[in-house]
Amino acid sequence: MYGEFKNYLSAELKNIEEAGLYKNERIIVSPQSAEIELAGGDKVLNFCANNYLGLSNHPRVIEAAKKAMDERGYGMSSVRFICGTQDLHKELEQAISEYFRTEDTILYAACFDANGGVFEPLLTEQDAIISDALNHASIIDGVRLCKAKRYRYANANMVELEEALQKAQEQRFRIIVTDGVFSMDGNVAPMDQICQLAEKYDAMIMVDESHSAGVVGETGRGVSELFDIYGKVDIYTGTLGKAFGGALGGFTTGRKEIIDMLRQRSRPYLFSNSVPPMILGASLEVFKMLNESDEIHTKQQENVKYFRDKMIAAGFDIKPTQSAICAVMLYDAKLSQDFATLMAKEGIYVTGFYYPVVPKGEARIRVQLSAAHEREHLDKAINAFIKVGKELNVIK
Ligand SMILES: *Cc1c(COP(=O)(O)O)cnc(C)c1O
């Protein structure tokens, strides 16, 4: 049997490669940080990690992970409800609830699992899920696992959302689902308007805070802080793999009964291993640090502003952003790839995105800024952008 299947896969892989969509992975031989070393010895500045708060390699976080491992061992070898719950799990859930000002929290191995396991236990074919077209793949998969009626609206399009809400009056319960920050443009979901529509049409709200928590809002506490909508969002999902340390782990946080029901029925929670002590210890330290001071978040925000201002002054076309994601628009797919290649030669690691990851004719370089970046890193990246931009006739 495998002979024929092998030929089929080889042909498909060749198609992927010929379409220029084959994903090659660069090998890093240093910790994740502002400056990374690649296999072969090249050192580059990293502007494409989700290390928004620079905690992936922070000494306090590493120390806390080691301490937790010394005290509580390496793994749990169990799911939570059999014999896999430690006091540290409960403490971290409490810390996340306090950070988001919610009633309760449930941990998952990843936010992919949190989103995969949130809809099916809560909603049935009598209900409606109304989802932004640019929501993360894990939300899309989670929705597919649930029998609720699906509605979709174009990214952040409140006219389409309202139309969907009107149609969804036929269903018993309705929930609007959106990413907090969309990863390709760095735009924030218009939560103020979403809340108004939710109230008008009697819908619940779920926000995936993976790219927004630790970033947006006065102190980085996400969309509810940014829009002052505390109490109006019913469910938040999020990741420990981006701003909050960058290792692994996800969570759903929100109303007490919702979290209770997920503990009873959410399949990725019931049938997958519990988060290990080192991640619990490290994550507890992360939330402790963020409660102690806003310094890291402030630095990240200053870095975003500095980078954006200088790039706009240099003549680049930058999408408006309220997050730590900065889309440098080039529009042409090949240009975006050539640009990223030349940037790598200048020692700057950025990624070019083009169709189908972004709409046709909207190719771009995505830059992700971090509190780990120092002024000299930013200047080096900006100078490289200017040099390559002139070389490729993107700017004058
Ligand atoms: C990264 C991301 C996820 C997945 O998070 P993991 O914890 O890495 O599984 C889910 N949703 C959104 C919006 C993301 O950006």
Coordinates of C-alpha atoms and ligand atoms in Angstrom, one line a residue:
M1 CA 0.0 0.0 0.0
Y2 CA 2.6 2.6 1.0
G3 CA 4.2 2.7 -2.5
E4 CA 1.2 4.4 -4.0
F5 CA 0.6 6.6 -1.0
K6 CA 4.3 7.6 -1.1
N7 CA 4.0 8.7 -4.7
Y8 CA 0.9 10.6 -3.9
L9 CA 2.6 12.5 -1.0
S10 CA 5.8 13.1 -3.0
A11 CA 3.7 14.7 -5.8
E12 CA 1.7 16.9 -3.3
L13 CA 4.9 18.0 -1.6
K14 CA 6.4 18.9 -5.0
N15 CA 3.3 21.0 -5.7
I16 CA 3.8 22.8 -2.4
E17 CA 7.4 23.4 -3.2
E18 CA 6.7 24.7 -6.7
A19 CA 4.1 27.0 -5.4
G20 CA 6.8 28.5 -3.2
L21 CA 4.9 27.5 -0.1
Y22 CA 7.2 24.8 1.3
K23 CA 8.1 25.7 4.9
N24 CA 11.8 25.5 5.7
E25 CA 12.8 25.8 9.3
R26 CA 15.8 27.8 10.4
I27 CA 17.8 26.1 13.2
I28 CA 18.5 28.2 16.3
V29 CA 21.3 27.1 18.5
S30 CA 20.9 29.7 21.3
P31 CA 18.1 30.6 23.6
Q32 CA 15.2 32.5 22.1
S33 CA 16.0 36.2 22.6
A34 CA 16.5 39.5 20.9
E35 CA 19.8 38.2 19.5
I36 CA 19.9 34.6 18.4
E37 CA 22.6 32.3 16.9
L38 CA 21.7 30.1 14.0
A39 CA 23.2 26.8 13.1
G40 CA 26.3 27.6 11.1
G41 CA 27.2 30.4 13.5
D42 CA 25.4 33.4 12.1
K43 CA 24.1 35.8 14.7
V44 CA 20.9 37.7 13.8
L45 CA 18.5 40.0 15.6
N46 CA 15.1 38.4 16.0
F47 CA 12.0 40.4 15.0
C48 CA 9.7 37.5 14.4
A49 CA 9.1 35.8 17.8
N50 CA 6.0 36.2 19.9
N51 CA 8.4 37.1 22.8
Y52 CA 6.5 40.3 23.5
L53 CA 7.6 40.9 27.0
G54 CA 11.1 39.4 26.5
L55 CA 10.4 36.7 29.2
S56 CA 11.4 33.7 27.1
N57 CA 14.9 33.8 28.4
H58 CA 14.5 36.0 31.5
P59 CA 16.7 34.9 34.5
R60 CA 13.8 35.1 37.0
V61 CA 11.6 33.0 34.9
I62 CA 14.3 30.4 34.3
E63 CA 15.2 30.3 38.1
A64 CA 11.5 29.8 39.0
A65 CA 11.2 26.9 36.5
K66 CA 14.3 25.3 38.0
K67 CA 13.0 25.7 41.5
A68 CA 9.6 24.2 40.6
M69 CA 11.3 21.3 39.0
D70 CA 13.6 20.7 42.0
E71 CA 10.7 20.8 44.4
R72 CA 8.0 19.1 42.3
G73 CA 9.8 17.0 39.8
Y74 CA 9.7 16.9 36.0
G75 CA 6.3 15.6 34.9
M76 CA 2.8 14.8 36.2
S77 CA 2.2 11.6 34.3
S78 CA -1.5 12.1 34.6
V79 CA -4.5 14.1 33.5
R80 CA -5.8 16.7 36.0
F81 CA -8.9 14.8 37.3
I82 CA -7.2 11.4 37.9
C83 CA -4.1 12.3 39.9
G84 CA -2.5 15.2 38.0
T85 CA -3.5 18.4 39.9
Q86 CA -1.0 20.1 42.1
D87 CA -1.4 23.1 44.3
L88 CA 0.7 25.0 41.7
H89 CA -2.0 24.4 39.1
K90 CA -4.6 25.9 41.4
E91 CA -2.3 28.8 42.2
L92 CA -1.6 29.6 38.5
E93 CA -5.3 29.4 37.7
Q94 CA -5.9 31.9 40.5
A95 CA -3.1 34.2 39.3
I96 CA -4.6 34.2 35.8
S97 CA -8.1 35.0 37.1
E98 CA -6.7 37.9 39.1
Y99 CA -4.8 39.2 36.0
F100 CA -7.9 39.1 33.8
R101 CA -10.3 40.0 36.7
T102 CA -12.4 36.9 36.1
E103 CA -14.1 34.3 38.3
D104 CA -12.2 31.2 37.4
T105 CA -9.6 29.7 35.1
I106 CA -8.8 26.3 33.6
L107 CA -5.4 25.4 32.2
Y108 CA -4.7 23.5 29.0
A109 CA -1.5 22.1 27.4
A110 CA -1.9 24.9 24.8
C111 CA -4.3 27.6 23.7
F112 CA -4.9 25.4 20.6
D113 CA -6.4 23.0 23.1
A114 CA -8.3 25.7 25.0
N115 CA -10.0 26.8 21.7
G116 CA -10.4 23.2 20.6
G117 CA -12.2 22.3 23.8
V118 CA -14.3 25.4 24.6
F119 CA -17.3 25.2 22.2
E120 CA -18.4 21.6 22.1
P121 CA -19.0 21.2 25.9
L122 CA -21.0 24.5 26.1
L123 CA -23.2 24.7 23.0
T124 CA -25.5 22.4 20.9
E125 CA -27.2 22.5 17.5
Q126 CA -29.8 24.8 19.1
D127 CA -27.1 27.5 19.5
A128 CA -25.1 29.9 17.3
I129 CA -21.4 30.8 17.1
I130 CA -20.6 34.0 15.3
S131 CA -17.0 34.2 14.3
D132 CA -14.6 36.7 12.8
A133 CA -13.3 35.5 9.4
L134 CA -9.7 36.1 10.5
N135 CA -9.9 34.1 13.8
H136 CA -7.1 31.8 14.6
A137 CA -7.0 28.3 13.1
S138 CA -7.6 26.7 16.5
I139 CA -10.9 28.7 16.9
I140 CA -12.0 27.5 13.5
D141 CA -11.2 23.9 14.5
G142 CA -13.0 24.3 17.8
V143 CA -16.1 25.6 16.1
R144 CA -16.0 22.6 13.7
L145 CA -16.1 20.2 16.6
C146 CA -19.3 21.7 17.9
K147 CA -22.8 21.3 16.4
A148 CA -23.9 24.9 16.9
K149 CA -25.0 26.8 13.8
R150 CA -22.1 28.8 12.4
Y151 CA -22.1 32.4 11.2
R152 CA -19.0 34.3 9.9
Y153 CA -18.4 38.0 9.5
A154 CA -15.6 39.8 7.6
N155 CA -12.7 40.9 9.8
A156 CA -13.9 43.4 12.3
N157 CA -16.9 44.3 10.1
M158 CA -19.6 45.4 12.4
V159 CA -22.2 45.7 9.7
E160 CA -21.8 42.0 8.9
L161 CA -21.7 41.1 12.6
E162 CA -25.0 42.8 13.1
E163 CA -26.5 41.0 10.2
A164 CA -25.3 37.7 11.6
L165 CA -26.7 38.5 15.0
Q166 CA -30.1 39.3 13.5
K167 CA -30.1 35.9 11.7
A168 CA -28.9 34.2 14.9
Q169 CA -32.0 35.3 16.8
E170 CA -33.4 32.0 15.6
Q171 CA -31.0 30.1 17.9
R172 CA -31.3 29.6 21.6
F173 CA -27.9 31.0 22.8
R174 CA -25.5 33.1 20.7
I175 CA -21.8 33.8 21.2
I176 CA -19.6 36.2 19.3
V177 CA -16.0 34.9 19.0
T178 CA -13.0 37.1 18.1
D179 CA -9.2 37.3 18.4
G180 CA -8.2 40.3 20.6
V181 CA -5.4 41.2 18.2
F182 CA -5.2 39.8 14.7
S183 CA -1.8 38.5 13.9
M184 CA -1.3 39.7 10.4
D185 CA -2.3 43.4 10.6
G186 CA -1.8 43.8 14.4
N187 CA -5.2 45.4 14.6
V188 CA -7.3 45.1 17.7
A189 CA -10.9 43.8 17.5
P190 CA -13.4 46.7 18.0
M191 CA -14.5 45.4 21.4
D192 CA -16.5 48.5 22.3
Q193 CA -18.8 48.0 19.3
I194 CA -18.8 44.3 19.8
C195 CA -20.0 44.8 23.3
Q196 CA -22.8 47.1 22.2
L197 CA -24.0 44.7 19.6
A198 CA -23.8 41.8 22.0
E199 CA -26.0 43.7 24.4
K200 CA -28.5 44.7 21.7
Y201 CA -28.8 41.2 20.3
D202 CA -28.4 39.2 23.6
A203 CA -25.2 37.4 22.8
M204 CA -22.2 36.3 24.8
I205 CA -18.6 37.2 24.0
M206 CA -15.5 35.2 23.7
V207 CA -12.0 36.8 23.1
D208 CA -8.8 34.9 22.3
E209 CA -6.2 37.1 24.0
S210 CA -3.1 35.2 22.6
H211 CA -1.6 38.3 20.8
S212 CA -3.3 40.9 23.0
A213 CA -2.7 39.9 26.6
G214 CA 0.6 41.3 27.9
V215 CA 0.5 43.9 25.1
V216 CA -2.7 46.0 24.7
G217 CA -4.2 48.2 27.5
E218 CA -2.6 50.7 29.8
T219 CA -0.7 48.0 31.7
G220 CA -1.0 45.2 29.1
R221 CA -3.9 43.4 30.6
G222 CA -5.6 42.9 27.3
V223 CA -8.8 44.1 25.5
S224 CA -10.9 44.6 28.7
E225 CA -8.4 47.0 30.0
L226 CA -8.0 48.8 26.7
F227 CA -11.7 49.3 26.1
D228 CA -12.7 49.3 29.8
I229 CA -15.2 46.5 29.3
Y230 CA -14.6 44.5 32.4
G231 CA -17.5 42.2 33.2
K232 CA -18.8 42.2 29.6
V233 CA -16.6 39.4 28.2
D234 CA -17.8 35.9 29.2
I235 CA -14.9 33.8 28.0
Y236 CA -11.2 34.7 27.4
T237 CA -8.8 32.2 26.0
G238 CA -5.0 32.8 26.0
T239 CA -1.6 31.2 25.7
L240 CA 1.4 31.0 28.0
G241 CA 3.5 30.6 24.8
K242 CA 3.7 34.2 23.7
A243 CA 4.0 37.2 26.1
F244 CA 3.8 35.2 29.3
G245 CA 7.1 33.3 29.1
G246 CA 6.8 31.6 25.7
A247 CA 7.2 28.0 26.8
L248 CA 3.9 26.2 26.4
G249 CA 0.4 26.1 27.9
G250 CA -2.9 27.7 27.5
F251 CA -6.0 28.7 29.5
T252 CA -9.6 29.6 29.4
T253 CA -10.7 32.2 31.9
G254 CA -14.1 33.7 32.6
R255 CA -17.5 33.0 34.3
K256 CA -17.5 30.5 37.1
E257 CA -20.1 28.1 35.7
I258 CA -18.5 28.1 32.2
I259 CA -15.2 27.1 33.7
D260 CA -16.9 24.5 35.9
M261 CA -18.5 22.9 32.9
L262 CA -15.3 22.8 30.9
R263 CA -13.6 20.9 33.8
Q264 CA -16.4 18.4 33.5
R265 CA -16.7 18.0 29.7
S266 CA -13.8 19.7 27.8
R267 CA -12.1 16.9 26.0
P268 CA -8.5 18.3 25.6
Y269 CA -8.6 18.9 29.4
L270 CA -10.0 15.5 30.3
F271 CA -7.9 13.4 27.9
S272 CA -4.5 15.2 27.9
N273 CA -1.7 15.5 30.3
S274 CA -1.5 18.2 32.9
V275 CA 0.9 21.2 32.6
P276 CA 4.3 20.3 34.2
P277 CA 5.6 21.9 37.4
M278 CA 8.4 23.9 35.7
I279 CA 5.9 25.7 33.5
L280 CA 3.6 26.3 36.5
G281 CA 6.5 27.7 38.6
A282 CA 7.8 29.9 35.7
S283 CA 4.3 31.2 34.8
L284 CA 3.6 32.1 38.5
E285 CA 6.8 34.1 38.5
V286 CA 5.7 35.8 35.2
F287 CA 2.4 37.0 36.7
K288 CA 4.2 38.0 39.9
M289 CA 6.6 40.1 37.9
L290 CA 3.8 41.7 35.9
N291 CA 2.0 42.6 39.1
E292 CA 5.1 44.1 40.7
S293 CA 5.8 46.6 38.0
D294 CA 4.7 47.8 34.5
E295 CA 8.3 48.5 33.5
I296 CA 8.6 45.6 31.0
H297 CA 5.3 46.4 29.3
T298 CA 6.1 50.1 29.2
K299 CA 9.5 49.3 27.5
Q300 CA 7.7 47.1 24.9
Q301 CA 5.2 49.9 24.1
E302 CA 8.1 52.5 23.8
N303 CA 9.8 50.1 21.4
V304 CA 6.7 49.8 19.2
K305 CA 6.3 53.6 19.1
Y306 CA 10.0 54.2 18.3
F307 CA 10.1 51.6 15.5
R308 CA 6.9 52.8 13.9
D309 CA 7.8 56.5 14.0
K310 CA 11.2 55.9 12.5
M311 CA 9.8 53.6 9.8
I312 CA 7.0 56.0 8.8
A313 CA 9.5 58.9 8.7
A314 CA 11.7 56.8 6.4
G315 CA 8.8 56.5 4.0
F316 CA 7.5 53.0 4.7
D317 CA 3.9 52.1 4.5
I318 CA 3.0 50.7 7.9
K319 CA -0.4 49.3 8.7
P320 CA -2.0 51.1 11.7
T321 CA -1.3 48.9 14.8
Q322 CA -2.4 49.0 18.4
S323 CA -0.3 46.0 19.3
A324 CA 3.3 44.9 19.1
I325 CA 2.9 43.6 15.6
C326 CA 4.0 46.0 12.8
A327 CA 3.1 45.1 9.2
V328 CA 5.5 46.8 6.7
M329 CA 3.4 46.7 3.5
L330 CA 5.1 45.8 0.2
Y331 CA 2.0 44.4 -1.6
D332 CA 4.0 42.2 -4.0
A333 CA 4.6 38.5 -3.0
K334 CA 8.0 38.1 -4.6
L335 CA 9.2 41.5 -3.3
S336 CA 8.3 40.4 0.3
Q337 CA 10.4 37.3 -0.1
D338 CA 13.4 39.2 -1.6
F339 CA 13.1 41.8 1.1
A340 CA 13.2 39.2 3.9
T341 CA 16.2 37.5 2.3
L342 CA 18.1 40.7 2.0
M343 CA 17.2 41.6 5.6
A344 CA 18.6 38.3 6.8
K345 CA 21.9 39.2 5.0
E346 CA 21.9 42.4 7.1
G347 CA 21.5 40.2 10.2
I348 CA 17.8 40.9 10.8
Y349 CA 15.4 38.0 11.1
V350 CA 11.9 39.0 9.8
T351 CA 9.3 37.1 7.8
G352 CA 7.6 38.0 4.6
F353 CA 4.0 37.0 4.3
Y354 CA 1.9 36.7 1.1
Y355 CA -1.2 35.0 -0.2
P356 CA -2.8 32.7 1.1
V357 CA -1.6 33.8 4.6
V358 CA -2.7 37.4 3.8
P359 CA -5.1 38.6 1.0
K360 CA -3.8 38.7 -2.6
G361 CA -1.8 41.8 -3.3
E362 CA -1.2 42.5 0.4
A363 CA 2.2 41.0 0.8
R364 CA 4.2 42.4 3.7
I365 CA 7.0 42.0 6.2
R366 CA 5.7 41.4 9.7
V367 CA 7.8 42.8 12.5
Q368 CA 7.2 41.8 16.1
L369 CA 8.6 44.1 18.7
S370 CA 9.6 42.9 22.2
A371 CA 10.6 44.3 25.5
A372 CA 13.8 42.3 24.9
H373 CA 14.9 44.7 22.1
E374 CA 17.3 47.5 23.1
R375 CA 17.5 50.8 21.2
E376 CA 20.6 49.6 19.3
H377 CA 18.7 46.5 18.1
L378 CA 15.9 48.7 16.9
D379 CA 18.2 51.1 15.2
K380 CA 20.0 48.3 13.4
A381 CA 16.8 46.9 12.1
I382 CA 15.5 50.3 11.0
N383 CA 18.8 51.0 9.2
A384 CA 18.6 47.6 7.5
F385 CA 15.0 48.3 6.4
I386 CA 16.1 51.7 4.9
K387 CA 19.1 50.1 3.1
V388 CA 17.1 47.2 1.7
G389 CA 14.1 49.5 1.0
K390 CA 16.3 51.8 -1.2
E391 CA 18.0 48.9 -2.9
L392 CA 14.6 47.4 -3.9
N393 CA 13.0 50.8 -4.7
V394 CA 10.4 50.6 -2.0
I395 CA 11.5 53.9 -0.5
K396 CA 13.4 56.8 -2.0
Ligands
LIG1 C1 -0.7 31.4 19.0 C2 -2.2 31.4 19.0 C3 -2.9 30.3 19.5 C4 -2.2 29.0 19.8 O1 -1.5 29.1 21.1 P1 -0.7 27.9 21.6 O2 -0.7 28.0 23.1 O3 0.7 28.0 21.0 O4 -1.4 26.6 21.1 C5 -4.3 30.4 19.6 N1 -4.9 31.5 19.3 C6 -4.3 32.6 18.8 C7 -5.1 33.8 18.4 C8 -2.9 32.6 18.7 O5 -2.3 33.6 18.2

